[in-house]
PDB file of C-alpha atoms in Angstrom:
ATOM      1  CA  MET A  28      79.993  30.073 -23.827  1.00  0.00           C
ATOM      2  CA  MET A  29      79.633  28.340 -27.214  1.00  0.00           C
ATOM      3  CA  HIS A  30      81.850  30.988 -28.814  1.00  0.00           C
ATOM      4  CA  LYS A  31      84.535  30.369 -26.213  1.00  0.00           C
ATOM      5  CA  LYS A  32      84.539  26.599 -26.923  1.00  0.00           C
ATOM      6  CA  PHE A  33      84.967  27.317 -30.625  1.00  0.00           C
ATOM      7  CA  LEU A  34      87.399  30.222 -30.507  1.00  0.00           C
ATOM      8  CA  LEU A  35      90.021  28.772 -28.147  1.00  0.00           C
ATOM      9  CA  PRO A  36      90.864  25.689 -30.291  1.00  0.00           C
ATOM     10  CA  LEU A  37      90.627  27.847 -33.410  1.00  0.00           C
ATOM     11  CA  LEU A  38      93.069  30.371 -31.969  1.00  0.00           C
ATOM     12  CA  GLY A  39      95.447  27.564 -30.994  1.00  0.00           C
ATOM     13  CA  CYS A  40      95.328  26.162 -34.520  1.00  0.00           C
ATOM     14  CA  ALA A  41      95.905  29.617 -36.004  1.00  0.00           C
ATOM     15  CA  LEU A  42      98.883  30.273 -33.764  1.00  0.00           C
ATOM     16  CA  PHE A  43     100.424  26.888 -34.487  1.00  0.00           C
ATOM     17  CA  GLY A  44      99.764  27.321 -38.194  1.00  0.00           C
ATOM     18  CA  ALA A  45     101.557  30.654 -38.233  1.00  0.00           C
ATOM     19  CA  ALA A  46     104.509  29.131 -36.376  1.00  0.00           C
ATOM     20  CA  ALA A  47     104.625  26.077 -38.651  1.00  0.00           C
ATOM     21  CA  ILE A  48     104.527  28.191 -41.776  1.00  0.00           C
ATOM     22  CA  SER A  49     107.229  30.546 -40.532  1.00  0.00           C
ATOM     23  CA  GLN A  50     109.424  27.518 -39.767  1.00  0.00           C
ATOM     24  CA  ALA A  51     108.541  25.960 -43.091  1.00  0.00           C
ATOM     25  CA  GLN A  52     110.675  28.202 -45.275  1.00  0.00           C
ATOM     26  CA  THR A  53     112.879  25.891 -47.330  1.00  0.00           C
ATOM     27  CA  ALA A  54     116.083  27.125 -48.903  1.00  0.00           C
ATOM     28  CA  PRO A  55     116.764  26.075 -52.502  1.00  0.00           C
ATOM     29  CA  GLY A  56     118.868  22.942 -52.662  1.00  0.00           C
ATOM     30  CA  THR A  57     117.557  21.409 -49.429  1.00  0.00           C
ATOM     31  CA  PRO A  58     116.233  17.836 -49.722  1.00  0.00           C
ATOM     32  CA  ALA A  59     112.583  18.931 -49.536  1.00  0.00           C
ATOM     33  CA  ALA A  60     113.057  21.601 -52.199  1.00  0.00           C
ATOM     34  CA  THR A  61     114.948  19.165 -54.421  1.00  0.00           C
ATOM     35  CA  ALA A  62     112.251  16.489 -53.977  1.00  0.00           C
ATOM     36  CA  THR A  63     109.611  18.999 -55.042  1.00  0.00           C
ATOM     37  CA  ALA A  64     111.583  20.154 -58.082  1.00  0.00           C
ATOM     38  CA  ALA A  65     112.021  16.552 -59.258  1.00  0.00           C
ATOM     39  CA  ALA A  66     108.428  15.588 -58.462  1.00  0.00           C
ATOM     40  CA  PRO A  67     106.483  13.673 -61.078  1.00  0.00           C
ATOM     41  CA  GLU A  68     103.162  15.151 -62.187  1.00  0.00           C
ATOM     42  CA  ARG A  69     101.174  12.703 -60.059  1.00  0.00           C
ATOM     43  CA  GLN A  70     102.834  13.975 -56.881  1.00  0.00           C
ATOM     44  CA  ALA A  71     100.646  16.598 -55.277  1.00  0.00           C
ATOM     45  CA  GLY A  72     103.291  18.065 -52.982  1.00  0.00           C
ATOM     46  CA  PHE A  73     105.437  17.261 -49.972  1.00  0.00           C
ATOM     47  CA  VAL A  74     105.423  17.252 -46.196  1.00  0.00           C
ATOM     48  CA  LYS A  75     107.052  20.458 -44.997  1.00  0.00           C
ATOM     49  CA  SER A  76     107.086  19.912 -41.228  1.00  0.00           C
ATOM     50  CA  VAL A  77     105.890  17.358 -38.689  1.00  0.00           C
ATOM     51  CA  ARG A  78     105.333  17.663 -34.956  1.00  0.00           C
ATOM     52  CA  GLY A  79     104.449  14.540 -32.965  1.00  0.00           C
ATOM     53  CA  ASP A  80     102.663  11.494 -34.378  1.00  0.00           C
ATOM     54  CA  VAL A  81     101.664  12.080 -38.013  1.00  0.00           C
ATOM     55  CA  LYS A  82     100.796   9.329 -40.482  1.00  0.00           C
ATOM     56  CA  LEU A  83     100.207   9.339 -44.224  1.00  0.00           C
ATOM     57  CA  LEU A  84      97.793   6.777 -45.658  1.00  0.00           C
ATOM     58  CA  SER A  85      97.879   6.052 -49.372  1.00  0.00           C
ATOM     59  CA  ALA A  86      94.848   5.264 -51.526  1.00  0.00           C
ATOM     60  CA  ALA A  87      95.811   1.573 -51.078  1.00  0.00           C
ATOM     61  CA  ALA A  88      95.488   2.057 -47.259  1.00  0.00           C
ATOM     62  CA  THR A  89      99.246   1.727 -46.726  1.00  0.00           C
ATOM     63  CA  ALA A  90     100.244   3.741 -43.645  1.00  0.00           C
ATOM     64  CA  ARG A  91     103.645   5.292 -43.013  1.00  0.00           C
ATOM     65  CA  ASN A  92     105.047   7.769 -40.508  1.00  0.00           C
ATOM     66  CA  ALA A  93     105.339  11.201 -42.070  1.00  0.00           C
ATOM     67  CA  VAL A  94     108.712  12.934 -42.108  1.00  0.00           C
ATOM     68  CA  PRO A  95     109.664  16.291 -43.660  1.00  0.00           C
ATOM     69  CA  GLY A  96     110.371  15.874 -47.359  1.00  0.00           C
ATOM     70  CA  ASP A  97     107.946  12.947 -47.866  1.00  0.00           C
ATOM     71  CA  ALA A  98     106.044  13.029 -51.141  1.00  0.00           C
ATOM     72  CA  LEU A  99     102.298  13.518 -50.951  1.00  0.00           C
ATOM     73  CA  ALA A 100     100.229  11.791 -53.642  1.00  0.00           C
ATOM     74  CA  SER A 101      97.205  13.336 -55.353  1.00  0.00           C
ATOM     75  CA  VAL A 102      94.991  11.121 -53.169  1.00  0.00           C
ATOM     76  CA  ASP A 103      96.386  10.710 -49.645  1.00  0.00           C
ATOM     77  CA  ARG A 104      95.114  10.928 -46.052  1.00  0.00           C
ATOM     78  CA  ILE A 105      96.927  12.821 -43.291  1.00  0.00           C
ATOM     79  CA  VAL A 106      96.218  11.666 -39.737  1.00  0.00           C
ATOM     80  CA  THR A 107      97.584  13.533 -36.716  1.00  0.00           C
ATOM     81  CA  GLY A 108      97.613  12.338 -33.116  1.00  0.00           C
ATOM     82  CA  PRO A 109      96.934  14.418 -30.013  1.00  0.00           C
ATOM     83  CA  ASP A 110      99.438  17.271 -29.621  1.00  0.00           C
ATOM     84  CA  SER A 111     100.606  16.602 -33.200  1.00  0.00           C
ATOM     85  CA  SER A 112     100.449  18.593 -36.421  1.00  0.00           C
ATOM     86  CA  ALA A 113     101.797  18.719 -39.950  1.00  0.00           C
ATOM     87  CA  ALA A 114     102.320  21.281 -42.680  1.00  0.00           C
ATOM     88  CA  VAL A 115     102.248  20.243 -46.333  1.00  0.00           C
ATOM     89  CA  VAL A 116     102.927  22.284 -49.452  1.00  0.00           C
ATOM     90  CA  LEU A 117     101.249  21.391 -52.729  1.00  0.00           C
ATOM     91  CA  ARG A 118     102.770  21.958 -56.177  1.00  0.00           C
ATOM     92  CA  ASP A 119     100.754  25.155 -56.706  1.00  0.00           C
ATOM     93  CA  ASP A 120     102.173  26.515 -53.396  1.00  0.00           C
ATOM     94  CA  THR A 121      98.984  25.881 -51.420  1.00  0.00           C
ATOM     95  CA  THR A 122      99.923  25.300 -47.771  1.00  0.00           C
ATOM     96  CA  LEU A 123      97.824  23.054 -45.538  1.00  0.00           C
ATOM     97  CA  VAL A 124      98.483  23.001 -41.789  1.00  0.00           C
ATOM     98  CA  VAL A 125      96.694  20.080 -40.144  1.00  0.00           C
ATOM     99  CA  GLY A 126      96.059  20.501 -36.417  1.00  0.00           C
ATOM    100  CA  PRO A 127      96.027  17.981 -33.543  1.00  0.00           C
ATOM    101  CA  SER A 128      93.739  14.915 -33.585  1.00  0.00           C
ATOM    102  CA  SER A 129      92.799  15.562 -37.206  1.00  0.00           C
ATOM    103  CA  ARG A 130      92.037  13.491 -40.265  1.00  0.00           C
ATOM    104  CA  LEU A 131      92.300  15.171 -43.671  1.00  0.00           C
ATOM    105  CA  ASP A 132      91.797  13.531 -47.062  1.00  0.00           C
ATOM    106  CA  LEU A 133      93.401  15.025 -50.128  1.00  0.00           C
ATOM    107  CA  LYS A 134      90.686  13.762 -52.458  1.00  0.00           C
ATOM    108  CA  GLN A 135      91.745  15.425 -55.667  1.00  0.00           C
ATOM    109  CA  PHE A 136      94.660  17.525 -56.831  1.00  0.00           C
ATOM    110  CA  HIS A 137      95.720  18.362 -60.354  1.00  0.00           C
ATOM    111  CA  PHE A 138      97.804  21.303 -61.481  1.00  0.00           C
ATOM    112  CA  ASP A 139      99.445  22.364 -64.741  1.00  0.00           C
ATOM    113  CA  ALA A 140     102.497  24.470 -63.897  1.00  0.00           C
ATOM    114  CA  THR A 141     102.502  26.041 -67.369  1.00  0.00           C
ATOM    115  CA  THR A 142      98.888  27.233 -67.548  1.00  0.00           C
ATOM    116  CA  HIS A 143      98.288  27.408 -63.752  1.00  0.00           C
ATOM    117  CA  GLU A 144      95.036  25.506 -64.283  1.00  0.00           C
ATOM    118  CA  GLY A 145      93.990  22.818 -61.855  1.00  0.00           C
ATOM    119  CA  GLY A 146      91.700  21.776 -59.072  1.00  0.00           C
ATOM    120  CA  LEU A 147      91.865  20.936 -55.384  1.00  0.00           C
ATOM    121  CA  LEU A 148      89.390  19.066 -53.193  1.00  0.00           C
ATOM    122  CA  VAL A 149      90.154  18.290 -49.551  1.00  0.00           C
ATOM    123  CA  SER A 150      87.891  16.661 -47.002  1.00  0.00           C
ATOM    124  CA  LEU A 151      88.327  17.477 -43.326  1.00  0.00           C
ATOM    125  CA  LEU A 152      86.852  14.462 -41.546  1.00  0.00           C
ATOM    126  CA  ARG A 153      87.837  15.536 -38.035  1.00  0.00           C
ATOM    127  CA  GLY A 154      89.962  18.177 -36.327  1.00  0.00           C
ATOM    128  CA  SER A 155      91.247  21.432 -37.755  1.00  0.00           C
ATOM    129  CA  MET A 156      93.052  22.715 -40.808  1.00  0.00           C
ATOM    130  CA  ARG A 157      94.477  26.017 -41.944  1.00  0.00           C
ATOM    131  CA  MET A 158      94.776  26.600 -45.690  1.00  0.00           C
ATOM    132  CA  ILE A 159      96.710  29.280 -47.502  1.00  0.00           C
ATOM    133  CA  THR A 160      95.759  28.967 -51.136  1.00  0.00           C
ATOM    134  CA  GLY A 161      98.317  28.861 -53.900  1.00  0.00           C
ATOM    135  CA  LEU A 162      98.061  29.521 -57.618  1.00  0.00           C
ATOM    136  CA  ILE A 163      94.889  27.480 -58.152  1.00  0.00           C
ATOM    137  CA  GLY A 164      92.989  29.443 -55.498  1.00  0.00           C
ATOM    138  CA  LYS A 165      94.336  32.758 -56.692  1.00  0.00           C
ATOM    139  CA  THR A 166      93.621  32.232 -60.415  1.00  0.00           C
ATOM    140  CA  ASN A 167      90.423  30.160 -60.146  1.00  0.00           C
ATOM    141  CA  PRO A 168      88.857  30.152 -56.654  1.00  0.00           C
ATOM    142  CA  ASP A 169      85.942  27.993 -57.869  1.00  0.00           C
ATOM    143  CA  ALA A 170      88.398  25.127 -58.453  1.00  0.00           C
ATOM    144  CA  VAL A 171      89.244  24.874 -54.720  1.00  0.00           C
ATOM    145  CA  ARG A 172      86.789  23.145 -52.377  1.00  0.00           C
ATOM    146  CA  VAL A 173      86.884  21.983 -48.768  1.00  0.00           C
ATOM    147  CA  GLU A 174      84.391  19.368 -47.574  1.00  0.00           C
ATOM    148  CA  THR A 175      83.350  18.547 -44.035  1.00  0.00           C
ATOM    149  CA  GLN A 176      80.705  16.027 -42.986  1.00  0.00           C
ATOM    150  CA  THR A 177      78.095  18.771 -42.859  1.00  0.00           C
ATOM    151  CA  ALA A 178      79.128  21.264 -45.539  1.00  0.00           C
ATOM    152  CA  THR A 179      81.143  21.954 -48.678  1.00  0.00           C
ATOM    153  CA  ILE A 180      83.009  25.239 -48.590  1.00  0.00           C
ATOM    154  CA  GLY A 181      83.741  27.270 -51.700  1.00  0.00           C
ATOM    155  CA  ILE A 182      86.899  29.298 -51.330  1.00  0.00           C
ATOM    156  CA  ARG A 183      86.667  33.076 -51.619  1.00  0.00           C
ATOM    157  CA  GLY A 184      89.731  34.041 -49.584  1.00  0.00           C
ATOM    158  CA  THR A 185      93.356  33.050 -49.543  1.00  0.00           C
ATOM    159  CA  ASP A 186      93.926  32.221 -45.849  1.00  0.00           C
ATOM    160  CA  PHE A 187      91.352  30.547 -43.641  1.00  0.00           C
ATOM    161  CA  ILE A 188      90.817  27.962 -40.880  1.00  0.00           C
ATOM    162  CA  VAL A 189      88.269  25.120 -40.808  1.00  0.00           C
ATOM    163  CA  GLN A 190      87.415  23.052 -37.747  1.00  0.00           C
ATOM    164  CA  THR A 191      85.052  20.108 -37.366  1.00  0.00           C
ATOM    165  CA  ASP A 192      84.242  17.719 -34.562  1.00  0.00           C
ATOM    166  CA  GLY A 193      83.686  14.789 -36.924  1.00  0.00           C
ATOM    167  CA  GLN A 194      80.079  14.266 -35.793  1.00  0.00           C
ATOM    168  CA  PRO A 195      77.326  14.699 -38.418  1.00  0.00           C
TER     169      PRO A 195
END
């Protein structure tokens, strides 16, 4: 019974994540692709797709509705409502798909496009997330970490799903 409670939401997140990523292919020259190409070094990435009520909170606690093409700072929070989700792409091509009723903090992101060195730390406070690692995870898996309230996960794969209920 416990496996069923865990697997059904996980399967739903996986299916949505696959759909969001397949829809998230951006052609060169589109506004999102152009925004990424012109991104300053402090920009971590951009919002690729949004479904439902998704908010971005800055480090200064300024909230805004997320729309495709929005810049994502190196320290931002993504909050999704019920029946909502978002896909973001970081500068190293890491893709994060945040599921319904989730809260995800991008705590640290730095990446040098020339050397492919960098680091990524995300904290899943509640809900679910699918991550497909980019160059940082492929060249230095130890530099990618995912925190939950009960564990810190070291990355050893390139595509995985994390879910938490937000209760310690």
